[in-house]
mmCIF file of C-alpha atoms in Angstrom:
data_model
loop_
_atom_site.group_PDB
_atom_site.id
_atom_site.type_symbol
_atom_site.label_atom_id
_atom_site.label_comp_id
_atom_site.label_asym_id
_atom_site.label_seq_id
_atom_site.Cartn_x
_atom_site.Cartn_y
_atom_site.Cartn_z
ATOM 1 C CA MET A 23 13.570 -1.038 20.050
ATOM 2 C CA ILE A 24 16.746 0.865 19.330
ATOM 3 C CA ILE A 25 19.346 -0.360 16.306
ATOM 4 C CA ASN A 26 22.606 1.878 16.482
ATOM 5 C CA GLU A 27 21.034 3.848 18.693
ATOM 6 C CA LYS A 28 18.266 5.163 16.688
ATOM 7 C CA SER A 29 14.790 5.070 16.978
ATOM 8 C CA ALA A 30 12.025 3.672 14.110
ATOM 9 C CA LEU A 31 10.821 7.080 14.450
ATOM 10 C CA ASP A 32 14.875 8.669 13.965
ATOM 11 C CA TYR A 33 15.004 6.562 10.634
ATOM 12 C CA ALA A 34 11.352 7.661 9.501
ATOM 13 C CA GLN A 35 12.438 11.099 9.565
ATOM 14 C CA MET A 36 15.915 10.452 7.939
ATOM 15 C CA GLY A 37 14.290 8.645 4.939
ATOM 16 C CA ALA A 38 11.544 11.374 4.592
ATOM 17 C CA ASP A 39 14.419 14.256 4.765
ATOM 18 C CA THR A 40 16.086 12.264 2.214
ATOM 19 C CA ILE A 41 13.711 12.831 -0.480
ATOM 20 C CA ILE A 42 12.543 16.113 0.465
ATOM 21 C CA ARG A 43 15.916 17.425 0.025
ATOM 22 C CA LYS A 44 15.888 16.298 -3.370
ATOM 23 C CA PHE A 45 12.349 17.031 -4.874
ATOM 24 C CA PRO A 46 10.018 20.045 -3.624
ATOM 25 C CA ALA A 47 7.104 19.072 -3.566
ATOM 26 C CA SER A 48 6.103 19.744 -7.366
ATOM 27 C CA GLU A 49 8.821 17.946 -8.812
ATOM 28 C CA LEU A 50 8.470 14.392 -6.751
ATOM 29 C CA PRO A 51 8.142 12.125 -9.399
ATOM 30 C CA PRO A 52 6.035 10.895 -11.447
ATOM 31 C CA LYS A 53 6.149 14.720 -12.038
ATOM 32 C CA ASN A 54 3.224 16.204 -13.030
ATOM 33 C CA ARG A 55 0.732 12.784 -12.310
ATOM 34 C CA PHE A 56 -1.883 12.267 -9.310
ATOM 35 C CA HIS A 57 -0.337 8.606 -8.260
ATOM 36 C CA TYR A 58 0.085 5.945 -6.084
ATOM 37 C CA HIS A 59 3.900 5.841 -6.614
ATOM 38 C CA GLN A 60 3.707 9.745 -4.746
ATOM 39 C CA GLY A 61 0.800 7.849 -2.406
ATOM 40 C CA VAL A 62 2.820 5.564 -0.915
ATOM 41 C CA PHE A 63 5.719 8.316 0.179
ATOM 42 C CA LEU A 64 3.437 10.353 1.331
ATOM 43 C CA SER A 65 1.467 8.437 3.310
ATOM 44 C CA GLY A 66 4.463 7.622 4.821
ATOM 45 C CA VAL A 67 5.133 11.192 5.564
ATOM 46 C CA GLU A 68 2.112 11.793 6.783
ATOM 47 C CA ARG A 69 2.123 8.942 9.299
ATOM 48 C CA THR A 70 5.813 10.322 10.376
ATOM 49 C CA TYR A 71 4.385 13.870 10.846
ATOM 50 C CA ILE A 72 1.522 12.474 13.132
ATOM 51 C CA LEU A 73 4.384 10.577 15.068
ATOM 52 C CA SER A 74 6.826 13.481 15.251
ATOM 53 C CA GLY A 75 4.784 16.702 14.812
ATOM 54 C CA ASN A 76 6.813 17.823 12.810
ATOM 55 C CA ARG A 77 5.264 20.666 11.106
ATOM 56 C CA LYS A 78 7.108 20.637 7.720
ATOM 57 C CA TYR A 79 5.767 17.064 6.771
ATOM 58 C CA TYR A 80 2.271 18.428 6.651
ATOM 59 C CA ASN A 81 3.464 21.406 4.534
ATOM 60 C CA TYR A 82 5.145 19.354 2.519
ATOM 61 C CA ILE A 83 2.180 16.889 1.587
ATOM 62 C CA LYS A 84 0.223 19.484 1.436
ATOM 63 C CA ASP A 85 2.088 21.569 -1.003
ATOM 64 C CA TRP A 86 2.147 18.251 -3.026
ATOM 65 C CA MET A 87 -1.713 18.578 -3.281
ATOM 66 C CA ASP A 88 -2.144 22.378 -3.392
ATOM 67 C CA TYR A 89 0.484 21.932 -6.538
ATOM 68 C CA TYR A 90 -2.145 19.307 -8.538
ATOM 69 C CA ILE A 91 -5.626 20.884 -7.139
ATOM 70 C CA ASP A 92 -6.713 23.839 -8.928
ATOM 71 C CA ASP A 93 -8.671 26.670 -7.453
ATOM 72 C CA ASN A 94 -12.030 24.808 -8.686
ATOM 73 C CA GLY A 95 -10.929 21.357 -7.286
ATOM 74 C CA LYS A 96 -10.084 20.085 -10.143
ATOM 75 C CA ILE A 97 -7.054 17.175 -10.439
ATOM 76 C CA ARG A 98 -4.859 16.353 -13.138
ATOM 77 C CA PHE A 99 -6.782 13.176 -13.969
ATOM 78 C CA ASP A 100 -6.046 11.234 -17.283
ATOM 79 C CA GLU A 101 -9.670 10.514 -18.356
ATOM 80 C CA ASN A 102 -8.564 8.628 -21.230
ATOM 81 C CA GLU A 103 -6.446 6.116 -18.930
ATOM 82 C CA ARG A 104 -8.888 6.190 -15.792
ATOM 83 C CA GLN A 105 -6.850 3.629 -13.038
ATOM 84 C CA PHE A 106 -7.202 2.856 -9.356
ATOM 85 C CA ASP A 107 -3.249 4.034 -9.013
ATOM 86 C CA ASP A 108 -4.206 8.129 -9.960
ATOM 87 C CA MET A 109 -6.222 7.691 -7.159
ATOM 88 C CA GLN A 110 -4.439 6.311 -4.364
ATOM 89 C CA PRO A 111 -3.019 9.632 -2.916
ATOM 90 C CA SER A 112 -6.826 11.004 -2.480
ATOM 91 C CA ILE A 113 -6.333 9.352 1.436
ATOM 92 C CA MET A 114 -4.247 12.148 2.260
ATOM 93 C CA LEU A 115 -6.633 14.690 1.564
ATOM 94 C CA PHE A 116 -9.145 13.404 4.334
ATOM 95 C CA ASN A 117 -7.001 14.941 7.136
ATOM 96 C CA LEU A 118 -6.171 18.004 5.167
ATOM 97 C CA TYR A 119 -10.072 18.798 4.643
ATOM 98 C CA LYS A 120 -9.952 17.712 8.609
ATOM 99 C CA GLU A 121 -8.065 20.585 9.192
ATOM 100 C CA THR A 122 -8.190 23.368 6.793
ATOM 101 C CA LYS A 123 -12.245 22.462 5.296
ATOM 102 C CA ASP A 124 -10.719 23.697 2.177
ATOM 103 C CA GLU A 125 -13.914 22.882 -0.193
ATOM 104 C CA ARG A 126 -11.331 21.755 -3.235
ATOM 105 C CA TYR A 127 -10.641 18.954 -1.307
ATOM 106 C CA LYS A 128 -14.120 17.739 -0.657
ATOM 107 C CA LYS A 129 -14.419 18.353 -3.871
ATOM 108 C CA VAL A 130 -11.894 16.494 -5.227
ATOM 109 C CA LEU A 131 -13.072 13.543 -2.606
ATOM 110 C CA ASP A 132 -16.656 13.704 -4.158
ATOM 111 C CA ASP A 133 -15.700 13.319 -7.698
ATOM 112 C CA PHE A 134 -13.695 10.364 -7.076
ATOM 113 C CA SER A 135 -16.393 9.013 -4.940
ATOM 114 C CA SER A 136 -18.303 9.360 -8.311
ATOM 115 C CA ILE A 137 -16.118 7.742 -10.518
ATOM 116 C CA VAL A 138 -16.388 4.761 -8.021
ATOM 117 C CA ASP A 139 -19.919 4.703 -8.706
ATOM 118 C CA THR A 140 -19.642 4.043 -11.822
ATOM 119 C CA TRP A 141 -16.250 1.800 -12.292
ATOM 120 C CA PRO A 142 -16.820 -1.434 -14.789
ATOM 121 C CA THR A 143 -16.763 -4.649 -13.096
ATOM 122 C CA ASN A 144 -16.403 -8.303 -13.748
ATOM 123 C CA ALA A 145 -19.293 -10.879 -14.115
ATOM 124 C CA ARG A 146 -18.917 -11.214 -10.471
ATOM 125 C CA GLY A 147 -18.856 -7.922 -9.372
ATOM 126 C CA GLY A 148 -14.874 -7.653 -9.305
ATOM 127 C CA PHE A 149 -13.866 -3.868 -10.315
ATOM 128 C CA TRP A 150 -11.720 -4.075 -13.458
ATOM 129 C CA HIS A 151 -7.633 -3.345 -12.467
ATOM 130 C CA LYS A 152 -7.870 -0.499 -15.211
ATOM 131 C CA TYR A 153 -10.257 0.205 -18.096
ATOM 132 C CA ILE A 154 -7.207 -1.126 -20.182
ATOM 133 C CA ARG A 155 -7.463 -4.654 -18.352
ATOM 134 C CA PRO A 156 -11.214 -5.592 -18.339
ATOM 135 C CA ASN A 157 -11.823 -8.620 -16.255
ATOM 136 C CA GLN A 158 -9.105 -8.367 -14.295
ATOM 137 C CA MET A 159 -8.306 -7.805 -10.742
ATOM 138 C CA TRP A 160 -4.622 -7.289 -8.981
ATOM 139 C CA LEU A 161 -4.021 -7.377 -5.373
ATOM 140 C CA ASP A 162 -2.578 -4.071 -5.626
ATOM 141 C CA GLY A 163 -5.854 -2.796 -6.420
ATOM 142 C CA LEU A 164 -7.248 -3.266 -2.679
ATOM 143 C CA TYR A 165 -4.383 -0.720 -1.795
ATOM 144 C CA MET A 166 -4.873 1.599 -4.678
ATOM 145 C CA ILE A 167 -8.830 2.291 -3.617
ATOM 146 C CA GLY A 168 -9.344 -0.225 -0.813
ATOM 147 C CA PRO A 169 -8.621 2.553 2.277
ATOM 148 C CA TYR A 170 -10.222 5.342 0.348
ATOM 149 C CA CYS A 171 -13.675 3.859 -0.100
ATOM 150 C CA VAL A 172 -13.744 2.667 3.324
ATOM 151 C CA MET A 173 -12.555 6.414 4.981
ATOM 152 C CA TYR A 174 -14.850 8.547 2.571
ATOM 153 C CA ALA A 175 -18.190 6.135 4.332
ATOM 154 C CA HIS A 176 -16.625 7.100 7.443
ATOM 155 C CA TYR A 177 -16.235 10.670 7.168
ATOM 156 C CA PHE A 178 -19.182 11.130 4.918
ATOM 157 C CA ASN A 179 -21.143 8.761 5.769
ATOM 158 C CA LYS A 180 -21.587 6.499 2.554
ATOM 159 C CA PRO A 181 -22.119 3.241 4.406
ATOM 160 C CA TYR A 182 -22.755 1.671 1.399
ATOM 161 C CA PHE A 183 -18.710 1.832 0.115
ATOM 162 C CA HIS A 184 -18.301 -0.788 3.129
ATOM 163 C CA GLU A 185 -20.380 -3.130 1.368
ATOM 164 C CA LYS A 186 -18.268 -2.114 -2.017
ATOM 165 C CA ILE A 187 -14.734 -2.812 -0.613
ATOM 166 C CA PHE A 188 -15.609 -6.337 1.393
ATOM 167 C CA ARG A 189 -16.928 -7.409 -2.269
ATOM 168 C CA GLN A 190 -13.435 -6.796 -3.367
ATOM 169 C CA MET A 191 -11.651 -7.904 -1.027
ATOM 170 C CA ASN A 192 -13.937 -11.240 -0.132
ATOM 171 C CA LEU A 193 -13.759 -11.813 -4.372
ATOM 172 C CA MET A 194 -9.776 -11.637 -3.845
ATOM 173 C CA ARG A 195 -9.862 -13.840 -0.862
ATOM 174 C CA CYS A 196 -11.758 -16.491 -2.416
ATOM 175 C CA ASN A 197 -10.602 -16.644 -6.428
ATOM 176 C CA MET A 198 -7.336 -15.695 -5.768
ATOM 177 C CA THR A 199 -5.686 -17.923 -2.643
ATOM 178 C CA ASP A 200 -3.603 -20.748 -3.034
ATOM 179 C CA PRO A 201 -4.649 -23.666 -0.999
ATOM 180 C CA LYS A 202 -1.344 -25.221 -0.126
ATOM 181 C CA THR A 203 0.596 -21.918 0.897
ATOM 182 C CA GLY A 204 -2.082 -19.531 1.986
ATOM 183 C CA LEU A 205 -0.800 -17.284 -0.635
ATOM 184 C CA LEU A 206 -2.356 -14.912 -2.842
ATOM 185 C CA TYR A 207 -1.458 -15.183 -6.632
ATOM 186 C CA HIS A 208 -0.981 -11.611 -8.033
ATOM 187 C CA ALA A 209 -3.726 -11.220 -10.989
ATOM 188 C CA TRP A 210 -7.252 -12.779 -11.482
ATOM 189 C CA ASP A 211 -8.776 -12.901 -14.932
ATOM 190 C CA ASP A 212 -12.128 -13.929 -14.649
ATOM 191 C CA SER A 213 -12.448 -13.916 -18.191
ATOM 192 C CA LYS A 214 -9.547 -16.423 -18.484
ATOM 193 C CA VAL A 215 -8.339 -14.584 -21.872
ATOM 194 C CA ILE A 216 -5.413 -13.014 -20.706
ATOM 195 C CA ASP A 217 -2.361 -14.514 -22.071
ATOM 196 C CA TRP A 218 -0.560 -15.062 -18.614
ATOM 197 C CA CYS A 219 -3.848 -16.830 -17.064
ATOM 198 C CA ASP A 220 -4.525 -19.817 -16.450
ATOM 199 C CA LYS A 221 -6.880 -21.057 -19.015
ATOM 200 C CA THR A 222 -9.258 -22.927 -16.123
ATOM 201 C CA THR A 223 -8.577 -20.923 -12.797
ATOM 202 C CA GLY A 224 -7.653 -17.524 -14.892
ATOM 203 C CA LEU A 225 -5.163 -16.483 -12.151
ATOM 204 C CA SER A 226 -1.270 -15.820 -12.535
ATOM 205 C CA PRO A 227 1.131 -17.798 -12.333
ATOM 206 C CA GLU A 228 2.948 -16.504 -9.288
ATOM 207 C CA PHE A 229 3.446 -15.032 -6.368
ATOM 208 C CA TRP A 230 4.750 -11.860 -6.231
ATOM 209 C CA GLY A 231 6.156 -9.677 -3.114
ATOM 210 C CA ARG A 232 4.900 -6.223 -2.989
ATOM 211 C CA ALA A 233 1.139 -7.394 -4.476
ATOM 212 C CA ILE A 234 1.038 -9.367 -1.474
ATOM 213 C CA GLY A 235 2.151 -6.640 0.374
ATOM 214 C CA TRP A 236 -0.256 -3.788 -0.744
ATOM 215 C CA TYR A 237 -3.424 -6.467 -0.177
ATOM 216 C CA ALA A 238 -1.951 -6.867 3.685
ATOM 217 C CA VAL A 239 -1.369 -3.350 4.013
ATOM 218 C CA ALA A 240 -5.144 -2.574 2.468
ATOM 219 C CA VAL A 241 -6.831 -5.261 4.563
ATOM 220 C CA MET A 242 -5.229 -3.389 8.030
ATOM 221 C CA ASP A 243 -5.794 0.116 7.199
ATOM 222 C CA ILE A 244 -9.490 -0.818 5.937
ATOM 223 C CA LEU A 245 -10.160 -2.286 9.640
ATOM 224 C CA ASP A 246 -9.050 1.347 10.879
ATOM 225 C CA TYR A 247 -12.337 2.536 9.349
ATOM 226 C CA ILE A 248 -14.767 -0.728 9.578
ATOM 227 C CA PRO A 249 -17.108 -0.006 12.501
ATOM 228 C CA GLN A 250 -17.302 -2.827 15.459
ATOM 229 C CA ASN A 251 -20.725 -3.710 14.949
ATOM 230 C CA ASP A 252 -20.207 -4.578 10.999
ATOM 231 C CA PRO A 253 -21.338 -7.939 10.452
ATOM 232 C CA ARG A 254 -18.486 -8.002 7.839
ATOM 233 C CA ARG A 255 -15.213 -7.085 10.085
ATOM 234 C CA HIS A 256 -14.696 -10.118 11.500
ATOM 235 C CA GLU A 257 -14.213 -11.306 7.645
ATOM 236 C CA PHE A 258 -11.319 -8.789 7.255
ATOM 237 C CA ILE A 259 -9.633 -9.727 10.410
ATOM 238 C CA SER A 260 -10.178 -13.034 9.063
ATOM 239 C CA ALA A 261 -8.485 -12.311 6.156
ATOM 240 C CA ALA A 262 -5.280 -10.478 7.658
ATOM 241 C CA ILE A 263 -4.649 -13.418 10.324
ATOM 242 C CA ASP A 264 -4.422 -15.712 7.298
ATOM 243 C CA ILE A 265 -2.606 -13.697 5.048
ATOM 244 C CA ILE A 266 0.180 -12.600 7.880
ATOM 245 C CA ASN A 267 0.491 -16.538 8.931
ATOM 246 C CA ALA A 268 0.650 -17.469 5.977
ATOM 247 C CA LEU A 269 3.604 -14.856 5.075
ATOM 248 C CA THR A 270 5.762 -15.952 8.332
ATOM 249 C CA ARG A 271 6.400 -19.320 7.060
ATOM 250 C CA PHE A 272 8.526 -17.659 4.468
ATOM 251 C CA GLN A 273 10.319 -15.385 6.273
ATOM 252 C CA ASP A 274 14.243 -15.808 5.474
ATOM 253 C CA GLU A 275 15.490 -16.847 8.300
ATOM 254 C CA GLU A 276 18.767 -15.406 7.714
ATOM 255 C CA SER A 277 17.857 -12.318 6.798
ATOM 256 C CA GLY A 278 14.288 -11.521 8.208
ATOM 257 C CA LEU A 279 13.422 -10.614 4.658
ATOM 258 C CA TRP A 280 10.911 -12.060 1.959
ATOM 259 C CA PHE A 281 11.921 -12.521 -1.523
ATOM 260 C CA GLN A 282 10.955 -10.679 -4.817
ATOM 261 C CA VAL A 283 8.521 -14.192 -5.614
ATOM 262 C CA VAL A 284 7.530 -14.974 -2.329
ATOM 263 C CA ASP A 285 7.746 -19.100 -2.092
ATOM 264 C CA LYS A 286 10.591 -19.747 -4.175
ATOM 265 C CA GLY A 287 13.359 -18.491 -2.245
ATOM 266 C CA ASP A 288 15.379 -21.145 -2.812
ATOM 267 C CA THR A 289 14.519 -20.879 -6.424
ATOM 268 C CA ALA A 290 18.159 -19.861 -8.686
ATOM 269 C CA GLY A 291 17.900 -16.125 -9.122
ATOM 270 C CA ASN A 292 15.057 -15.063 -6.805
ATOM 271 C CA TRP A 293 15.868 -12.204 -4.280
ATOM 272 C CA LEU A 294 14.959 -10.777 -1.171
ATOM 273 C CA GLU A 295 13.216 -7.143 -2.406
ATOM 274 C CA THR A 296 12.980 -4.382 0.273
ATOM 275 C CA SER A 297 9.628 -2.930 -0.410
ATOM 276 C CA CYS A 298 7.792 -6.031 0.092
ATOM 277 C CA SER A 299 9.417 -6.682 3.716
ATOM 278 C CA CYS A 300 8.955 -3.348 4.590
ATOM 279 C CA LEU A 301 5.125 -3.532 4.022
ATOM 280 C CA TYR A 302 4.649 -7.261 5.426
ATOM 281 C CA THR A 303 6.535 -5.947 8.469
ATOM 282 C CA TYR A 304 3.955 -2.693 8.809
ATOM 283 C CA ALA A 305 0.934 -5.649 8.518
ATOM 284 C CA ILE A 306 2.054 -7.663 11.041
ATOM 285 C CA ALA A 307 3.273 -5.176 13.453
ATOM 286 C CA LYS A 308 -0.461 -3.082 13.155
ATOM 287 C CA ALA A 309 -2.170 -6.463 13.713
ATOM 288 C CA VAL A 310 -0.049 -7.267 16.710
ATOM 289 C CA LYS A 311 -0.632 -3.527 17.860
ATOM 290 C CA LYS A 312 -4.969 -3.867 17.018
ATOM 291 C CA GLY A 313 -4.853 -6.952 19.023
ATOM 292 C CA LEU A 314 -5.861 -9.129 16.455
ATOM 293 C CA LEU A 315 -2.415 -11.808 16.844
ATOM 294 C CA HIS A 316 -0.718 -12.540 19.772
ATOM 295 C CA LYS A 317 2.411 -10.646 21.082
ATOM 296 C CA SER A 318 4.292 -14.048 20.018
ATOM 297 C CA TYR A 319 3.993 -11.863 16.491
ATOM 298 C CA ALA A 320 6.421 -9.448 17.780
ATOM 299 C CA LYS A 321 9.254 -12.141 16.593
ATOM 300 C CA TYR A 322 8.511 -11.534 13.532
ATOM 301 C CA ILE A 323 8.621 -7.970 13.115
ATOM 302 C CA HIS A 324 12.249 -7.509 15.354
ATOM 303 C CA HIS A 325 13.284 -9.662 12.776
ATOM 304 C CA SER A 326 12.041 -8.034 9.575
ATOM 305 C CA TYR A 327 13.100 -4.460 10.953
ATOM 306 C CA LYS A 328 16.381 -5.451 11.989
ATOM 307 C CA GLY A 329 17.300 -6.951 8.784
ATOM 308 C CA ILE A 330 16.043 -3.907 6.838
ATOM 309 C CA ILE A 331 18.121 -1.606 8.771
ATOM 310 C CA ASN A 332 21.036 -2.875 8.497
ATOM 311 C CA SER A 333 20.936 -3.311 4.617
ATOM 312 C CA LEU A 334 20.814 0.824 4.802
ATOM 313 C CA LYS A 335 23.496 2.294 3.138
ATOM 314 C CA PHE A 336 24.181 6.015 4.308
ATOM 315 C CA MET A 337 25.628 9.040 2.266
ATOM 316 C CA GLU A 338 26.219 11.927 4.311
ATOM 317 C CA GLU A 339 22.649 13.257 5.539
ATOM 318 C CA ASP A 340 20.731 10.869 3.059
ATOM 319 C CA LEU A 341 19.335 7.411 3.875
ATOM 320 C CA ILE A 342 20.017 4.714 0.394
ATOM 321 C CA ILE A 343 16.918 2.461 0.544
ATOM 322 C CA SER A 344 18.375 -0.783 -2.739
ATOM 323 C CA ASN A 345 16.898 -3.706 -3.993
ATOM 324 C CA ILE A 346 13.440 -2.130 -4.905
ATOM 325 C CA CYS A 347 11.720 -3.760 -7.737
ATOM 326 C CA ILE A 348 10.767 -1.409 -9.762
ATOM 327 C CA GLY A 349 6.707 -0.977 -11.311
ATOM 328 C CA THR A 350 5.613 -4.090 -12.749
ATOM 329 C CA GLY A 351 3.234 -6.016 -14.560
ATOM 330 C CA VAL A 352 2.474 -9.661 -14.412
ATOM 331 C CA GLY A 353 4.274 -12.766 -15.946
ATOM 332 C CA ASP A 354 6.334 -15.715 -14.684
ATOM 333 C CA TYR A 355 8.432 -16.641 -12.392
ATOM 334 C CA GLN A 356 11.555 -15.465 -14.964
ATOM 335 C CA PHE A 357 9.752 -12.088 -15.519
ATOM 336 C CA TYR A 358 9.585 -11.264 -11.681
ATOM 337 C CA ILE A 359 13.149 -12.536 -10.500
ATOM 338 C CA ASN A 360 14.277 -9.747 -13.765
ATOM 339 C CA ARG A 361 12.173 -6.768 -13.045
ATOM 340 C CA PRO A 362 14.842 -3.904 -12.676
ATOM 341 C CA THR A 363 15.670 -2.319 -8.874
ATOM 342 C CA ALA A 364 16.745 1.215 -8.068
ATOM 343 C CA GLU A 365 17.619 3.224 -4.963
ATOM 344 C CA ASN A 366 15.275 5.049 -3.058
ATOM 345 C CA ASP A 367 12.637 4.478 -5.374
ATOM 346 C CA LEU A 368 9.122 5.877 -3.809
ATOM 347 C CA HIS A 369 8.034 2.407 -3.768
ATOM 348 C CA GLY A 370 10.320 1.433 -1.149
ATOM 349 C CA MET A 371 11.050 4.699 0.650
ATOM 350 C CA GLY A 372 7.640 4.548 1.126
ATOM 351 C CA ALA A 373 6.652 1.168 2.435
ATOM 352 C CA PHE A 374 10.043 1.889 4.281
ATOM 353 C CA LEU A 375 8.049 4.855 6.237
ATOM 354 C CA LEU A 376 5.180 3.084 6.631
ATOM 355 C CA MET A 377 7.130 -0.150 8.290
ATOM 356 C CA CYS A 378 9.240 2.180 10.619
ATOM 357 C CA THR A 379 6.391 4.633 11.660
ATOM 358 C CA GLU A 380 3.966 1.598 12.333
ATOM 359 C CA TYR A 381 7.072 -0.824 14.514
ATOM 360 C CA TYR A 382 7.588 2.557 16.162
ATOM 361 C CA ASP A 383 4.323 2.599 17.396
ATOM 362 C CA THR A 384 3.906 -0.813 18.349
ATOM 363 C CA CYS A 385 6.702 -1.098 20.003
ATOM 364 C CA ARG A 386 6.233 1.839 22.140
ATOM 365 C CA MET A 387 2.785 1.358 22.466
ATOM 366 C CA LEU A 388 3.139 -2.951 24.143
ATOM 367 C CA ASN A 389 6.046 -2.138 25.403
ATOM 368 C CA LEU A 390 7.976 -5.039 23.029
#
């Protein structure tokens, strides 16, 4: 599908180029931190490279990695504030190692596997979201560590990592899903002591858009590396179909986008949020491409893609994405709708690149 005479891949390249022109690889924010803000953007850049073949995107990713990884394969990693957020960019190291055979990249991946092996869990085996968030599981966490674990299992023959990630997904699905809407709450405290949680269920009060997006994207990306004969594969497929079917019921009919608090589009103060809309579009498109959903679901991705493209602004060569929620913790309705927004925040630009590349690939392969 062509909108404004540009393909989705054209828009992906425009978005990637906008950020690359502004930030040399070593300056990509947050500077001097190996972090998922850069990771989600670079994941989109990697997909743009794969589809376009333009080597400058590969070189930008490699330059960023090489800035953070020293000659001994050590990475700038804050040992005093361990969190999976600071491990997510490692998923780009698999392809870098495959192409270069640079042992520094393998060293980082091996070190991270040791960290995962010793990560603290709640009483049911669920990874703490951070060392400073004991017993809490946030949907965000599945995106931060899930794809890394299954890729590590695939590339280095460590199949037990499949079981680790299946447990995390299954705990989220079983304990964080709302039976009425099918949506997943942002967070869950198994110990039921944190101030934001329901003291009976341990659940946070709202369905925050981007958190559900992280979960949906993670499940779809994990499926790339779960073997066809793995008995847990059908559970990941079921989880993907369930969350996508829930999300489609809340797509805004007029704009094609989704709201910051997903189920409360008609509530005062709520607003359409770009990054979650891009992540949902990515997940739905990928599910259609994989044959998990009927081609009729393409109507949702066409509607959302068009809505996002129509919301873009342009300044000379730059593409500008707005209504991107900055990073956030867990809170109530007012907390989420009062969160600041930013233009071209990497959460949003990365999600935009993921959406554009997956939309392009899905439409191309299925002739949608």
